[in-house]
Coordinates of N, CA and C in Angstrom, one line a residue:
M284 N -22.9 -14.2 -14.7 CA -22.4 -13.4 -13.6 C -23.6 -12.5 -13.2
L285 N -24.3 -11.9 -14.1 CA -25.4 -11.1 -13.8 C -26.5 -11.9 -13.0
L286 N -26.7 -13.1 -13.4 CA -27.7 -14.0 -12.8 C -27.3 -14.2 -11.3
V287 N -26.0 -14.5 -11.1 CA -25.6 -14.7 -9.7 C -25.7 -13.4 -8.9
A288 N -25.4 -12.3 -9.4 CA -25.5 -11.0 -8.7 C -27.0 -10.7 -8.4
G289 N -27.9 -11.0 -9.4 CA -29.3 -10.9 -9.2 C -29.9 -11.8 -8.1
L290 N -29.4 -13.0 -8.1 CA -29.8 -13.9 -7.0 C -29.3 -13.5 -5.7
A291 N -28.1 -13.0 -5.6 CA -27.5 -12.4 -4.4 C -28.4 -11.3 -3.9
D292 N -28.8 -10.4 -4.8 CA -29.6 -9.2 -4.4 C -30.9 -9.7 -3.9
L293 N -31.5 -10.7 -4.5 CA -32.8 -11.2 -4.1 C -32.6 -11.8 -2.7
A294 N -31.5 -12.5 -2.5 CA -31.3 -13.1 -1.1 C -31.2 -12.1 -0.1
V295 N -30.4 -11.0 -0.4 CA -30.3 -9.9 0.6 C -31.6 -9.2 0.9
T296 N -32.4 -9.0 -0.2 CA -33.7 -8.4 0.0 C -34.6 -9.3 0.9
T297 N -34.6 -10.6 0.6 CA -35.4 -11.6 1.4 C -34.9 -11.6 2.9
L298 N -33.5 -11.5 3.0 CA -32.9 -11.5 4.3 C -33.3 -10.3 5.1
D299 N -33.4 -9.1 4.4 CA -33.8 -7.9 5.0 C -35.2 -8.0 5.5
A300 N -36.1 -8.6 4.8 CA -37.4 -8.7 5.3 C -37.5 -9.7 6.5
A301 N -36.7 -10.7 6.4 CA -36.7 -11.7 7.5 C -36.1 -11.0 8.8
V302 N -35.1 -10.2 8.6 CA -34.5 -9.5 9.8 C -35.5 -8.6 10.3
G303 N -36.3 -7.9 9.5 CA -37.3 -7.0 10.0 C -38.3 -7.7 10.8
T304 N -38.7 -8.9 10.4 CA -39.7 -9.7 11.1 C -39.1 -10.2 12.5
V305 N -37.8 -10.6 12.4 CA -37.2 -11.0 13.7 C -37.0 -9.8 14.6
R306 N -36.7 -8.7 14.1 CA -36.7 -7.5 15.0 C -38.0 -7.2 15.7
G307 N -39.1 -7.4 14.9 CA -40.4 -7.2 15.5 C -40.7 -8.2 16.6
L308 N -40.3 -9.4 16.4 CA -40.6 -10.5 17.4 C -39.7 -10.3 18.6
L309 N -38.5 -10.0 18.5 CA -37.6 -10.0 19.7 C -37.9 -8.8 20.6
R310 N -37.8 -7.6 20.1 CA -38.1 -6.3 20.8 C -37.3 -6.2 22.1
R311 N -36.1 -6.8 22.1 CA -35.2 -6.6 23.2 C -34.4 -5.3 23.0
S312 N -33.8 -4.8 24.0 CA -33.0 -3.6 23.8 C -31.8 -3.7 22.9
D313 N -31.2 -4.9 22.9 CA -30.0 -5.1 22.0 C -30.3 -5.9 20.8
A314 N -31.6 -6.4 20.7 CA -31.9 -7.3 19.6 C -31.8 -6.6 18.2
A315 N -32.2 -5.3 18.2 CA -32.1 -4.6 16.9 C -30.7 -4.4 16.5
E316 N -29.8 -4.1 17.4 CA -28.4 -3.9 17.1 C -27.8 -5.3 16.7
L317 N -28.1 -6.4 17.3 CA -27.6 -7.7 16.9 C -28.1 -8.0 15.5
A318 N -29.4 -7.7 15.2 CA -29.9 -8.0 13.9 C -29.3 -7.2 12.8
A319 N -29.0 -5.9 13.1 CA -28.3 -5.0 12.2 C -26.9 -5.5 11.9
Q320 N -26.2 -5.9 12.9 CA -24.9 -6.5 12.8 C -24.9 -7.7 11.9
A321 N -25.8 -8.6 12.2 CA -25.9 -9.8 11.4 C -26.2 -9.5 9.9
E322 N -27.1 -8.6 9.7 CA -27.4 -8.2 8.3 C -26.1 -7.6 7.6
Q323 N -25.4 -6.7 8.3 CA -24.2 -6.2 7.7 C -23.2 -7.2 7.5
D324 N -23.0 -8.2 8.4 CA -22.1 -9.3 8.2 C -22.4 -10.1 6.9
L325 N -23.7 -10.4 6.8 CA -24.1 -11.2 5.6 C -23.9 -10.5 4.3
M326 N -24.2 -9.2 4.3 CA -24.0 -8.4 3.1 C -22.5 -8.3 2.8
A327 N -21.7 -8.2 3.8 CA -20.2 -8.1 3.6 C -19.8 -9.5 3.0
R328 N -20.3 -10.6 3.5 CA -19.9 -11.9 3.0 C -20.4 -12.0 1.5
G329 N -21.5 -11.5 1.2 CA -22.0 -11.5 -0.2 C -21.1 -10.7 -1.1
R330 N -20.7 -9.6 -0.6 CA -19.7 -8.8 -1.4 C -18.4 -9.5 -1.7
L331 N -17.9 -10.2 -0.6 CA -16.7 -11.0 -0.8 C -16.9 -12.1 -1.8
V332 N -18.0 -12.8 -1.7 CA -18.2 -13.9 -2.7 C -18.3 -13.3 -4.1
L333 N -19.0 -12.2 -4.3 CA -19.1 -11.6 -5.6 C -17.7 -11.2 -6.1
D334 N -16.9 -10.6 -5.2 CA -15.6 -10.1 -5.6 C -14.7 -11.3 -5.9
R335 N -14.8 -12.4 -5.2 CA -14.0 -13.6 -5.4 C -14.2 -14.2 -6.8
Y336 N -15.5 -14.3 -7.1 CA -15.8 -14.9 -8.4 C -15.9 -14.0 -9.6
A337 N -16.0 -12.7 -9.3 CA -16.0 -11.7 -10.4 C -14.6 -11.3 -10.9
A338 N -13.6 -11.5 -10.0 CA -12.2 -11.1 -10.4 C -11.7 -12.1 -11.4
V339 N -11.0 -11.6 -12.4 CA -10.4 -12.5 -13.4 C -9.0 -12.8 -12.9
P340 N -8.6 -14.1 -12.8 CA -7.3 -14.5 -12.3 C -6.2 -14.0 -13.4
P341 N -5.0 -13.7 -12.9 CA -4.0 -13.3 -13.9 C -3.6 -14.4 -14.8
A342 N -3.2 -14.0 -16.0 CA -2.9 -15.0 -17.1 C -1.7 -15.8 -16.6
H343 N -1.6 -17.1 -17.1 CA -0.5 -18.0 -16.7 C 0.9 -17.4 -17.1
L344 N 0.9 -16.8 -18.4 CA 2.2 -16.3 -18.8 C 2.6 -15.1 -18.0
E345 N 1.6 -14.3 -17.5 CA 1.9 -13.1 -16.7 C 2.6 -13.6 -15.4
I346 N 2.0 -14.7 -14.8 CA 2.6 -15.2 -13.6 C 4.0 -15.7 -13.8
L347 N 4.3 -16.4 -14.9 CA 5.6 -16.9 -15.2 C 6.6 -15.7 -15.4
A348 N 6.1 -14.6 -16.1 CA 7.0 -13.5 -16.3 C 7.3 -12.8 -15.0
R349 N 6.4 -12.7 -14.1 CA 6.7 -12.1 -12.8 C 7.7 -13.0 -12.0
H350 N 7.6 -14.3 -12.1 CA 8.5 -15.2 -11.4 C 9.9 -15.0 -12.0
A351 N 10.0 -14.9 -13.3 CA 11.3 -14.7 -14.0 C 11.9 -13.3 -13.6
L352 N 11.1 -12.3 -13.5 CA 11.7 -11.0 -13.1 C 12.1 -11.1 -11.6
A353 N 11.4 -11.7 -10.8 CA 11.8 -11.9 -9.4 C 13.1 -12.6 -9.3
R354 N 13.3 -13.7 -10.1 CA 14.5 -14.5 -10.1 C 15.7 -13.6 -10.6
R355 N 15.5 -12.9 -11.6 CA 16.5 -12.0 -12.1 C 16.9 -11.0 -11.1
A356 N 16.0 -10.4 -10.4 CA 16.3 -9.4 -9.4 C 17.0 -10.1 -8.2
A357 N 16.7 -11.3 -7.9 CA 17.4 -12.0 -6.8 C 18.8 -12.4 -7.2
D358 N 19.0 -12.7 -8.5 CA 20.3 -13.1 -9.0 C 21.2 -11.8 -9.0
D359 N 20.7 -10.7 -9.3 CA 21.5 -9.5 -9.4 C 21.9 -8.9 -8.1
V360 N 21.3 -9.3 -7.0 CA 21.6 -8.8 -5.7 C 22.7 -9.6 -5.1

């Protein structure tokens, strides 16, 4: 997991440098804003990927217990 997070950090750092280069090349009035938005979007996607794979799924028996409680509650109503 730490290896993946380290690789993601390296990718973001490399992307930040590339975005800086692109900003320098474009020099349009809205280019810096577009590049900043693209960088924020990619960082958000990276966070989502890390959150998706870092989260531990619930145990199978826990899921079964929740279903049983939901059934019992539905039967009581």
